[in-house]
Coordinates of C-alpha atoms in Angstrom, one line a residue:
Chain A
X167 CA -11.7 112.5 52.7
X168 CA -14.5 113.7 50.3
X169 CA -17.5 112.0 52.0
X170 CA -20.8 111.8 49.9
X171 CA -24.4 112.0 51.2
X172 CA -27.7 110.0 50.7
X173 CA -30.3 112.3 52.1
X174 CA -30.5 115.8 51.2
X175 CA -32.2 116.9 54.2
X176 CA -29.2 115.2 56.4
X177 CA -28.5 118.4 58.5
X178 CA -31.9 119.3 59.3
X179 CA -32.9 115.8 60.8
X180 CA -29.7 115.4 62.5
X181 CA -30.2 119.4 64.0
X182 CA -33.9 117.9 65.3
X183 CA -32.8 114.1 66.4
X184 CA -30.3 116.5 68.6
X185 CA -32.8 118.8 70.2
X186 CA -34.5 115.3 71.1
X187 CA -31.3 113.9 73.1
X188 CA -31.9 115.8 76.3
X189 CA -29.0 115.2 77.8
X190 CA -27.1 117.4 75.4
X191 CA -29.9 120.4 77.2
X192 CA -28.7 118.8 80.7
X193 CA -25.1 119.3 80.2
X194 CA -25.6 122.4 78.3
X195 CA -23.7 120.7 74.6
X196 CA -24.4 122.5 71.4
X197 CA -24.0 121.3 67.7
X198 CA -21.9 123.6 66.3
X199 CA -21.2 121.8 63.0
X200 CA -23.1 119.6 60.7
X201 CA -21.7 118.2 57.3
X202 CA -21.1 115.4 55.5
X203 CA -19.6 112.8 57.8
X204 CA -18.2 115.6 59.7
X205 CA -20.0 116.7 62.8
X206 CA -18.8 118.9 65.9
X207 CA -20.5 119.6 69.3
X208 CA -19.2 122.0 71.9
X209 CA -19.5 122.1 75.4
X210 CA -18.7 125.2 77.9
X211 CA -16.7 123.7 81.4
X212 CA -19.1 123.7 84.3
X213 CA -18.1 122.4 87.5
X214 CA -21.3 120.0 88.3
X215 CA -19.8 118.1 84.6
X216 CA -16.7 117.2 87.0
X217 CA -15.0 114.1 88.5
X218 CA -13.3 114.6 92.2
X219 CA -9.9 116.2 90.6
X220 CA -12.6 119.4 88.6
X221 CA -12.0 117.8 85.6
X222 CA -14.4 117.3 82.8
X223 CA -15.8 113.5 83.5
X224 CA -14.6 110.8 81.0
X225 CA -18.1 109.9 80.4
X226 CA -19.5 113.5 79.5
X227 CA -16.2 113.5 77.3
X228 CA -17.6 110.6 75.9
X229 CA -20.8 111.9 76.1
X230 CA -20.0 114.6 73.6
X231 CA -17.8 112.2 71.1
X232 CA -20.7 109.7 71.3
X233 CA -23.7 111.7 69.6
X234 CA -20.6 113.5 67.1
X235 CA -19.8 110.3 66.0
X236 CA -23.5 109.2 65.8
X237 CA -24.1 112.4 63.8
X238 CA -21.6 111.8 61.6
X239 CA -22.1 108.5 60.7
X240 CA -25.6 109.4 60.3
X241 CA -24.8 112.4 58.2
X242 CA -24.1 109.3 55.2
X243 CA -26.8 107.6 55.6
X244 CA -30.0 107.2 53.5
X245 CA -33.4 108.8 54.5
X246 CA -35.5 106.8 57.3
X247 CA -32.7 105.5 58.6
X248 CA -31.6 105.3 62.5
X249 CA -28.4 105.6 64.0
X250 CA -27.3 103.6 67.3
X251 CA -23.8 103.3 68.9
X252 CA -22.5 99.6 68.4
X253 CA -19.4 99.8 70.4
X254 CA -16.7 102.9 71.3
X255 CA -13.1 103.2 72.8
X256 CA -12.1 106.2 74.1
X257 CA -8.5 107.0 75.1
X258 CA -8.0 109.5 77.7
X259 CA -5.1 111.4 76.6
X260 CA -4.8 114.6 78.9
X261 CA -6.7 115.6 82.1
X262 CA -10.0 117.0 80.8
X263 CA -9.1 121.1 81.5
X264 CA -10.5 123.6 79.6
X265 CA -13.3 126.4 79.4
X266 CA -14.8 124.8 76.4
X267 CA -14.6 121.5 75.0
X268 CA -15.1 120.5 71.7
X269 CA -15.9 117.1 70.1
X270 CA -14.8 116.6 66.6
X271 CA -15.6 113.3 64.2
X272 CA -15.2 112.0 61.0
X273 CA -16.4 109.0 59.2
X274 CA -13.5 106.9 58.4
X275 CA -15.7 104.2 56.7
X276 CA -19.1 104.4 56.0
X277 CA -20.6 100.9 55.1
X278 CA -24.1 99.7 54.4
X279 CA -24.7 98.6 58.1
X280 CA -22.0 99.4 59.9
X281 CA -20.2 102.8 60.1
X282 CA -16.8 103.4 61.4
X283 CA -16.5 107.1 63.0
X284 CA -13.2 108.2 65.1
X285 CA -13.8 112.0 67.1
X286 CA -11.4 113.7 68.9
X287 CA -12.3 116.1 72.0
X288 CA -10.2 119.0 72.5
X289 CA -9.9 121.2 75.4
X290 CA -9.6 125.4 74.8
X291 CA -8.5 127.4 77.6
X292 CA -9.6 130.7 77.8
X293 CA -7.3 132.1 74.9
X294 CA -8.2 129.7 72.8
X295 CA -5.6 127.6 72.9
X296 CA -6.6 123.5 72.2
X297 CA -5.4 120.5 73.2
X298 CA -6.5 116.8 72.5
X299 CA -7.9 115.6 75.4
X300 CA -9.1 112.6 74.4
X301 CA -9.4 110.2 70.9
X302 CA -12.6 107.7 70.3
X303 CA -12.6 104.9 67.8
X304 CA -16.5 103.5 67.5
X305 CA -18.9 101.8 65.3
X306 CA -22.5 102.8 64.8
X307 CA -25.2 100.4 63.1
X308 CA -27.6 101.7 60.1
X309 CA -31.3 100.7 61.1
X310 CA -33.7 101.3 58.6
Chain B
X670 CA -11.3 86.3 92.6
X671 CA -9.9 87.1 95.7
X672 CA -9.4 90.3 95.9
X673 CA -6.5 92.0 99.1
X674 CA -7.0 95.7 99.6
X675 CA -3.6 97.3 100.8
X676 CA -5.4 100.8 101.7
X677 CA -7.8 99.7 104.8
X678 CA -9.3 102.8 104.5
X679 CA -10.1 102.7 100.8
X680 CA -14.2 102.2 101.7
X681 CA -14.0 105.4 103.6
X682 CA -12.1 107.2 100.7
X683 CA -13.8 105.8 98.0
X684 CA -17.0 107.5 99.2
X685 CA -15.2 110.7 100.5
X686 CA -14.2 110.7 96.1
X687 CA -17.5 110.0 94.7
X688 CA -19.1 112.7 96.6
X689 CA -16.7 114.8 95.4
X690 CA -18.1 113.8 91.6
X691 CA -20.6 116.7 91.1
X692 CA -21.6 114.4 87.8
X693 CA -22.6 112.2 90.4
X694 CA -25.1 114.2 91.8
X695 CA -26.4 116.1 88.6
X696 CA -27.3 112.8 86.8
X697 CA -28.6 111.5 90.3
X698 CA -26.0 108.2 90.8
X699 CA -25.2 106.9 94.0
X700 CA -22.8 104.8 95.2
X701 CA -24.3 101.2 96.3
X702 CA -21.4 98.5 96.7
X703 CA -17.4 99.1 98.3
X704 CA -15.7 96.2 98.3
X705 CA -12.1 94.8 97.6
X706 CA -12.1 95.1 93.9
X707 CA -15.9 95.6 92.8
X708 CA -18.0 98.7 92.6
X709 CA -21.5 99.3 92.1
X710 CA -23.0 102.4 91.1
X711 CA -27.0 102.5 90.8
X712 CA -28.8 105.3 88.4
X713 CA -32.5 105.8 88.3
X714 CA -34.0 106.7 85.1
X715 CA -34.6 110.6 84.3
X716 CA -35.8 111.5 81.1
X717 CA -33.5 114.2 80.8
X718 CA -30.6 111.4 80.8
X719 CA -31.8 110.2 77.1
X720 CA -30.6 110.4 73.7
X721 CA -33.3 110.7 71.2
X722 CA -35.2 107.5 71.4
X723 CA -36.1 108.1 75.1
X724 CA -33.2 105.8 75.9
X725 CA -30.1 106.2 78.3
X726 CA -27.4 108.0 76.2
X727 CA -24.5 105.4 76.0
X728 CA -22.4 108.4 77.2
X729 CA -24.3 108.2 80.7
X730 CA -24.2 104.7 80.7
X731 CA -20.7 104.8 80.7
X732 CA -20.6 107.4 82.9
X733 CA -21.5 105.2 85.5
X734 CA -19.4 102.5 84.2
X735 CA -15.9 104.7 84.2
X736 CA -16.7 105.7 87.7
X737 CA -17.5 102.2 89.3
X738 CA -14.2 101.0 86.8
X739 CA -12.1 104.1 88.6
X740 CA -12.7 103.2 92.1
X741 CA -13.0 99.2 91.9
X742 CA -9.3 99.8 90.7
X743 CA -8.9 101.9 93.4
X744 CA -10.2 99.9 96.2
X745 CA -7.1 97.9 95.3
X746 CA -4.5 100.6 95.2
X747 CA -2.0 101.9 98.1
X748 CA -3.0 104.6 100.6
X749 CA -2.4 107.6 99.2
X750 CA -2.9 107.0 95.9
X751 CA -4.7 108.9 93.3
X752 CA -6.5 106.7 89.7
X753 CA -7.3 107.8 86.3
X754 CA -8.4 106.5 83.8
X755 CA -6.7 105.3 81.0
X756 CA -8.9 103.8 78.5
X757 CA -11.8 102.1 78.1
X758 CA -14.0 100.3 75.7
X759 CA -17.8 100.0 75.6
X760 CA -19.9 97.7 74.0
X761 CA -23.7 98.7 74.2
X762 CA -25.5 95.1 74.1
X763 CA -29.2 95.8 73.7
X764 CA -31.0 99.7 73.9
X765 CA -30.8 101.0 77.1
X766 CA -34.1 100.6 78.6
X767 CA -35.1 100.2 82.6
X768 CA -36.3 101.9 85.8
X769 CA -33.3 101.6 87.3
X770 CA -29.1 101.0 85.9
X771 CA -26.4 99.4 87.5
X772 CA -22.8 99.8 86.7
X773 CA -21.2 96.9 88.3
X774 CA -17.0 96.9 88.6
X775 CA -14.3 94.5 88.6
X776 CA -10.7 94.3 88.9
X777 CA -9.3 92.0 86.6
X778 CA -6.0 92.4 87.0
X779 CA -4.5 94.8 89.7
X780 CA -0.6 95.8 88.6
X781 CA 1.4 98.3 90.4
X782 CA 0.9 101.0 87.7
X783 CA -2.2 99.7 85.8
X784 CA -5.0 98.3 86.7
X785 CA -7.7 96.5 84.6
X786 CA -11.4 96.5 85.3
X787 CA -14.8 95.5 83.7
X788 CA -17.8 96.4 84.3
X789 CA -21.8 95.6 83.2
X790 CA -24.3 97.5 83.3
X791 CA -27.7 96.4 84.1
X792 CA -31.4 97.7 82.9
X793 CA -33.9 96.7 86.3
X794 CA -37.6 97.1 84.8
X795 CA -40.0 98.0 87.6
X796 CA -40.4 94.1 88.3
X797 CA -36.6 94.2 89.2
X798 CA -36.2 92.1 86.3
X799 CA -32.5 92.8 84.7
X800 CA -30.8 92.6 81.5
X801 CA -27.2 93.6 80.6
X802 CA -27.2 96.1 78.5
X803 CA -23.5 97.0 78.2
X804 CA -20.1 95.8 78.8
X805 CA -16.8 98.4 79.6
X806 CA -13.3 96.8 79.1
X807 CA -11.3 99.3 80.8
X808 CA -7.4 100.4 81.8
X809 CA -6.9 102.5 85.0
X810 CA -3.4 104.1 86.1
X811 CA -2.6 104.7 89.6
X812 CA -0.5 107.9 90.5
X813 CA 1.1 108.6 93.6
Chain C
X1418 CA -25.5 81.6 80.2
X1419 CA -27.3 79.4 78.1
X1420 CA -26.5 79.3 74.4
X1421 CA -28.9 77.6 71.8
X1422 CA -27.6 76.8 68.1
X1423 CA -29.9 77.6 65.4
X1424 CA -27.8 75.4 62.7
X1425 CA -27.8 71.8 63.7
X1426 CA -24.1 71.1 62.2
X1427 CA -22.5 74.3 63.4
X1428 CA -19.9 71.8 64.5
X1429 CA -19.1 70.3 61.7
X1430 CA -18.6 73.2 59.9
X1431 CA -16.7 75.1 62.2
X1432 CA -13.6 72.0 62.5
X1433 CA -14.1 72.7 58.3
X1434 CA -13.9 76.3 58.7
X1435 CA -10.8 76.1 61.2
X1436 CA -9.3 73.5 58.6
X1437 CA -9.4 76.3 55.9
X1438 CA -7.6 78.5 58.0
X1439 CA -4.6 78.4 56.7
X1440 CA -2.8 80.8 59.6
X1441 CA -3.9 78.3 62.0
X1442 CA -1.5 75.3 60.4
X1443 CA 1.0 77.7 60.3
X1444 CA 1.5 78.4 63.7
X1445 CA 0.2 74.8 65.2
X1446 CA -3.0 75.9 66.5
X1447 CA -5.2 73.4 67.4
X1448 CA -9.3 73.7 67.6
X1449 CA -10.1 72.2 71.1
X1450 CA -13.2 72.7 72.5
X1451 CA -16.7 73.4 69.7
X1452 CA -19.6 74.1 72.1
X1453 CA -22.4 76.3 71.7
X1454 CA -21.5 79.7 72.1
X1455 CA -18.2 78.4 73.3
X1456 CA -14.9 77.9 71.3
X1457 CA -11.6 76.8 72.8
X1458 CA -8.5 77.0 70.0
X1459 CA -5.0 75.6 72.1
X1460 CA -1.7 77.0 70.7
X1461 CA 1.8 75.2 71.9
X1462 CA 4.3 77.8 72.2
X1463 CA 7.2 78.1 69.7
X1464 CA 10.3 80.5 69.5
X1465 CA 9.5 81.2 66.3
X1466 CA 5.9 83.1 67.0
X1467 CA 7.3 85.5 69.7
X1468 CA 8.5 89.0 69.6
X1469 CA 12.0 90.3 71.0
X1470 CA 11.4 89.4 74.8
X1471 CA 11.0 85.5 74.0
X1472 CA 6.8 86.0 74.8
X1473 CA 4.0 84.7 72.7
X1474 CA 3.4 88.3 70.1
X1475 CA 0.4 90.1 71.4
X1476 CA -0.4 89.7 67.4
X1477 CA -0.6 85.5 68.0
X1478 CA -2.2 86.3 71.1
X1479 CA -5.1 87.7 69.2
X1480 CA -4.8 85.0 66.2
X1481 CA -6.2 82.5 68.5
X1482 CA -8.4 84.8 70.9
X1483 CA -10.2 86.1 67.6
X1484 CA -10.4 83.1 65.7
X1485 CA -12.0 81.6 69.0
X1486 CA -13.7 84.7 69.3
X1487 CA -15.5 84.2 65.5
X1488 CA -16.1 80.4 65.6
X1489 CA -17.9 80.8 69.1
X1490 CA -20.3 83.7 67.5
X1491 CA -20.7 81.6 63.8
X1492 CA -21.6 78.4 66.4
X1493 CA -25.2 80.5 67.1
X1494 CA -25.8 81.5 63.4
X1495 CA -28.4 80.3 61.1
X1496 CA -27.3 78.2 58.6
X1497 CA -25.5 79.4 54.9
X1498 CA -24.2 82.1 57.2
X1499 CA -20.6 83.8 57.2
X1500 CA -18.7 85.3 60.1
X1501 CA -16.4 88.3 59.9
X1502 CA -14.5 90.3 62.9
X1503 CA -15.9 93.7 62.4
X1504 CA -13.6 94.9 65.7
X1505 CA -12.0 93.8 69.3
X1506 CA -10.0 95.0 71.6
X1507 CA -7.0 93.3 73.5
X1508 CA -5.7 94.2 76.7
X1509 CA -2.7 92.4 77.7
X1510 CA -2.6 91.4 81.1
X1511 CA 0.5 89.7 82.1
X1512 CA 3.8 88.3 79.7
X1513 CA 3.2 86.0 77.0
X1514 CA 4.4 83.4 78.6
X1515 CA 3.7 79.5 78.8
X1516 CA 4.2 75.7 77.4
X1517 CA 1.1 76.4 75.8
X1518 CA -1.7 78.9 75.3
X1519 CA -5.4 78.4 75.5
X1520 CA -7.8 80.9 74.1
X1521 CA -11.6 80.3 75.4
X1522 CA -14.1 82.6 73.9
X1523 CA -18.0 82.8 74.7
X1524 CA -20.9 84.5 73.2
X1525 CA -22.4 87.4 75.4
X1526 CA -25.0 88.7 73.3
X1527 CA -25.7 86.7 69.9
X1528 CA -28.2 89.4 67.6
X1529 CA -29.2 88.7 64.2
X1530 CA -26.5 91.2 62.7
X1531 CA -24.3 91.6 65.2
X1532 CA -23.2 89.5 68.1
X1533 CA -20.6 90.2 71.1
X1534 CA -17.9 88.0 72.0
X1535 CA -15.5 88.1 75.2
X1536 CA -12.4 86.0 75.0
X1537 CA -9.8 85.0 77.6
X1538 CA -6.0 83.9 76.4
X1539 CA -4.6 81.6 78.7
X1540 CA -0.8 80.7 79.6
X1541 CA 0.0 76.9 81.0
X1542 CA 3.3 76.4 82.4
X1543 CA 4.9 72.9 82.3
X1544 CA 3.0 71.8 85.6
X1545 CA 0.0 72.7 84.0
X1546 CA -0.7 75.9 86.3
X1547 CA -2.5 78.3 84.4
X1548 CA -2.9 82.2 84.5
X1549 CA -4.8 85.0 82.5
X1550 CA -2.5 86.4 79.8
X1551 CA -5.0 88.4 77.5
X1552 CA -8.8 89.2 77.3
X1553 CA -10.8 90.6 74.2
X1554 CA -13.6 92.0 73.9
X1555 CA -14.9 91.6 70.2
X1556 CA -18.0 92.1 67.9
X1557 CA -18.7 90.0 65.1
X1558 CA -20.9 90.4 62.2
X1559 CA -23.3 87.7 60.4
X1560 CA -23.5 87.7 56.5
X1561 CA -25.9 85.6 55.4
Chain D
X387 CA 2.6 116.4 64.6
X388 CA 6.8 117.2 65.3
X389 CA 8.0 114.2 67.5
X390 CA 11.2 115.0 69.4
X391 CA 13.3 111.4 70.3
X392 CA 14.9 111.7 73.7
X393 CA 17.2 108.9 72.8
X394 CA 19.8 109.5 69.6
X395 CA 20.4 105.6 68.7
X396 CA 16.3 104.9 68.2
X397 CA 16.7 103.8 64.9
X398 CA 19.4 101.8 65.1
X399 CA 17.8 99.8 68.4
X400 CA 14.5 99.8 66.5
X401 CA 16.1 97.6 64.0
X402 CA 18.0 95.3 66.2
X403 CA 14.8 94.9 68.2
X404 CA 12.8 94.2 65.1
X405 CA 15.2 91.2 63.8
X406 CA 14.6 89.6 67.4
X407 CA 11.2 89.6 66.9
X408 CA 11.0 85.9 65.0
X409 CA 7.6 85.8 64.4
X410 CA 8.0 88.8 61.5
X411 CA 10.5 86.5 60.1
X412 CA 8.1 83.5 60.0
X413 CA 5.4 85.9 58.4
X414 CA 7.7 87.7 56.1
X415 CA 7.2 91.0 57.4
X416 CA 10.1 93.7 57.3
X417 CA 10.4 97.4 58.6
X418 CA 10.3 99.6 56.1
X419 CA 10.8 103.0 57.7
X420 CA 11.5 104.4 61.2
X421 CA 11.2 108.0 61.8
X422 CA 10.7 109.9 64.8
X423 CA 7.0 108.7 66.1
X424 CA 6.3 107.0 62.9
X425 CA 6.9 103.1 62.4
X426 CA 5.9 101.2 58.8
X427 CA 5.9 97.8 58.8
X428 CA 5.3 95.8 55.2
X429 CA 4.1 92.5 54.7
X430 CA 3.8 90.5 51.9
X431 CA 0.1 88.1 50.9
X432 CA 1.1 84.8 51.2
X433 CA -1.9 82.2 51.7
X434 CA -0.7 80.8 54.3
X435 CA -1.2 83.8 56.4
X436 CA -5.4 84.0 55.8
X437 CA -8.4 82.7 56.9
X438 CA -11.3 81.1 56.0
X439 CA -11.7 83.0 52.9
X440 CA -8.2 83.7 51.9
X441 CA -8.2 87.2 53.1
X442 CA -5.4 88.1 55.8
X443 CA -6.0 87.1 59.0
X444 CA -7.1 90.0 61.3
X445 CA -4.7 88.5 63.9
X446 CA -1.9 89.4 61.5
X447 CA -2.7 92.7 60.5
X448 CA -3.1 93.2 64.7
X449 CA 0.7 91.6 64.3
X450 CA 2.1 94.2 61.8
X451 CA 0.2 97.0 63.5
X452 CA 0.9 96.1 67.0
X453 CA 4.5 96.0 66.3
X454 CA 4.5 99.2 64.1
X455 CA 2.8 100.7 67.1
X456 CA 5.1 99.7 69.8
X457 CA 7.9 100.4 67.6
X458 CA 6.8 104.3 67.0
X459 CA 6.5 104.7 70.5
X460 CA 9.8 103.2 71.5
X461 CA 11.2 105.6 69.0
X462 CA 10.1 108.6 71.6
X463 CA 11.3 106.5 74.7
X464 CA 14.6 107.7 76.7
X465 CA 17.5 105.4 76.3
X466 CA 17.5 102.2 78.4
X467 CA 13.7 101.9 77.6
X468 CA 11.7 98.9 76.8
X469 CA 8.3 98.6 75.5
X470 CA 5.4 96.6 76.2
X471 CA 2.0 96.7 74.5
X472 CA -1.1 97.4 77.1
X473 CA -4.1 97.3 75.0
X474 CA -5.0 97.9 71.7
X475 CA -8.2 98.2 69.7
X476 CA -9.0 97.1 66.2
X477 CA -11.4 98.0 63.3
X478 CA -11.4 95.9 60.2
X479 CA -12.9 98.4 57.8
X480 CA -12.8 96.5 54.8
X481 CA -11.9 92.5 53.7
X482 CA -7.9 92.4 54.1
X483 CA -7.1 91.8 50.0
X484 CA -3.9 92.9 48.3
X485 CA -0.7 91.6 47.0
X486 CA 1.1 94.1 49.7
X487 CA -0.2 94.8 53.2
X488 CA 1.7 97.8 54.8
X489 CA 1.1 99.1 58.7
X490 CA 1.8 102.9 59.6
X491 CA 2.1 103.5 62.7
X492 CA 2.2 107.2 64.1
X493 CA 2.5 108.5 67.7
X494 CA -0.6 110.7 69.4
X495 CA 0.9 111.2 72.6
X496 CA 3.8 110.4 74.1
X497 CA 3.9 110.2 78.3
X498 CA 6.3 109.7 80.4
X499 CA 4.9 105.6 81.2
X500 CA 2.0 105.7 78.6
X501 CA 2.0 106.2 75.0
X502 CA -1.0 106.4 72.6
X503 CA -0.7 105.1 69.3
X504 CA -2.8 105.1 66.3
X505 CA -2.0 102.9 63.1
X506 CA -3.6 102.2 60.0
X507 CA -3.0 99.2 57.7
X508 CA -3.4 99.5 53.9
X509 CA -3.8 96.6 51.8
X510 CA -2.3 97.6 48.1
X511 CA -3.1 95.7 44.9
X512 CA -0.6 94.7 42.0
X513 CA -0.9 98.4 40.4
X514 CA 0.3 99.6 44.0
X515 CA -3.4 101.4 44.6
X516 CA -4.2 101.6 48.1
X517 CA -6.9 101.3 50.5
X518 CA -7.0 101.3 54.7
X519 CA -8.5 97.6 55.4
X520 CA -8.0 98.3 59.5
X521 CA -7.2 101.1 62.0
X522 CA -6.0 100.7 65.3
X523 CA -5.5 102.6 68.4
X524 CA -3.5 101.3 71.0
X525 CA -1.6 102.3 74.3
X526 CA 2.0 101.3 75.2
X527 CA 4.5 101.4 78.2
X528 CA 7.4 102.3 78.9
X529 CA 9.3 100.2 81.3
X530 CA 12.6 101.2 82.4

């Protein structure tokens, strides 16, 4: 999908709104890609991110597809806007293993108000090798 | 709803699990309510939990949400048995703002396989005053 | 919760609305209950609107539950306003089955854009015993 | 994504399965391909199928795409299988217009009791150009 942006300086803001979001700086998350509607953001396994079984707790997972799919959505829209999460549903589709994990999304339909963003979140064990872990469908509102 | 544990240690295990949740502790949750089909879990605000508007990332709130979902479902389940979650749905109702969050859980439906929970989660200002600020519609499994 | 209408005839123009549903005739569904913030649509069952077990289709499940879902949100509205379903999510609790079905939605959180509807779908056997076949959880948006 | 059918006579089943389903009868709907994890399901606009504004109603592009779903993931169920939908989740990107409406359903992962499944519904006008008016994820289960 060729997705077109509205505010040239899209990447910077969206590289500063996530140094604000301290919780990425908690759980140690890093944006490691930024274009338009297309935004990634990686996270190394650490065992205090865990549920009881040392896997990867569905709500950092979520955690991670969230802001992507904020990003993203945000990534189309026009300068001095604001982003928020409207709603999300997140299907859990492996147990969350992996040395890294890595939250992909993509605008699927980027409105006037509403944006409709879908990330998946992939595991990599330590030769690289990814699986989908888990698959969100959400919709993030344009303030402005 | 009435709801008929079949585990009559699930209390006991319950709280053995969620202290086994390193998230738990990192993000500072505790455990506040065991009972035959409802959960509570109580988060006090930390900066450090926030996306960029200084409010509770949605991804922590449903942190909280999954794991009071999780273990509402399993206060219901056999002895023995393990839960996971399936799916869920949130639907973030007004900014997350407060002193203090509670994620309370449900069981909506308990099946022998899946179970069904919701859960709210409430913003307490510091006059203990409390709004909901999000709803999770969620499916758990139960292994065993 | 306490729901107060902003257009004096939301009433009216719901049962006008419903009437204009075409979908609704089709399949014999009845609008039963205009409240504020509450909308009740009743459905009789008929062979002909089930799938290859002989239950109600999930699909006609969520007919009703959204419809219901929609009219409960337009009820709290300002006037010249439109409704549309921007997204909801079904879980099916138990087989479709039943003399009739009832869908009763109500407003949780009624915004000026956006507003947040939960619906359950239930089944009445001949006796009039009823049980919860379906909830949704839904978010609507006002077009004004 | 390769999809491997455990069960050699899924296509043929699929079909006999889909003719008991009356209410695609009553809608008009018909299956128009069934491959190995992927389910298409075309319906044709009539106005008696739409809502308020004589677009489709979103209850029956959930029909079409809850069925399509199910059906994709009954295509990678063992033999002796049946189906049930658990919960499904559905984004109306766009107004549902066309002279054709046409669900695709395709398999994401496929468990041993759950199965995830995506779909997206495309609404085509009279010179056959297409656009995706919903998406939907969903999860299934195999009961056997």
């Amino acid at each position: 999908m060729e997705h077109q942006p509205r505010n040239p300086s899209f990447a910077a803001e969206i590289k500063q709104s996530f140094a604000k979001q301290k919780i990425m700086a908690l759980i140690g998350a890093e944006l490691t890609r930024v274009e338009p509607g297309v935004v990634e953001i990686t996270l190394p396994y650490r065992a205090e991110l865990c549920q009881q079984h040392g896997y990867l707790h569905a709500g950092i997972v979520t955690t991670i597809a969230d802001s992507a799919c904020g990003y993203a959505a945000y990534s189309l829209m026009p300068e001095d806007s604001e982003v928020l999460s409207v709603e999300f549903k997140v299907n859990l589709l492996r147990p969350a293993k992996g040395e890294l994990f890595v939250a992909v999304a993509e605008v699927i339909k980027s409105g006037k108000t509403l944006t409709v963003v879908r990330a998946d979140v992939y595991g990599l064990d330590q030769s690289g090798r990814r699986e989908v872990i888990a698959t969100m469908l959400g919709t993030m509102i344009c303030l402005s």
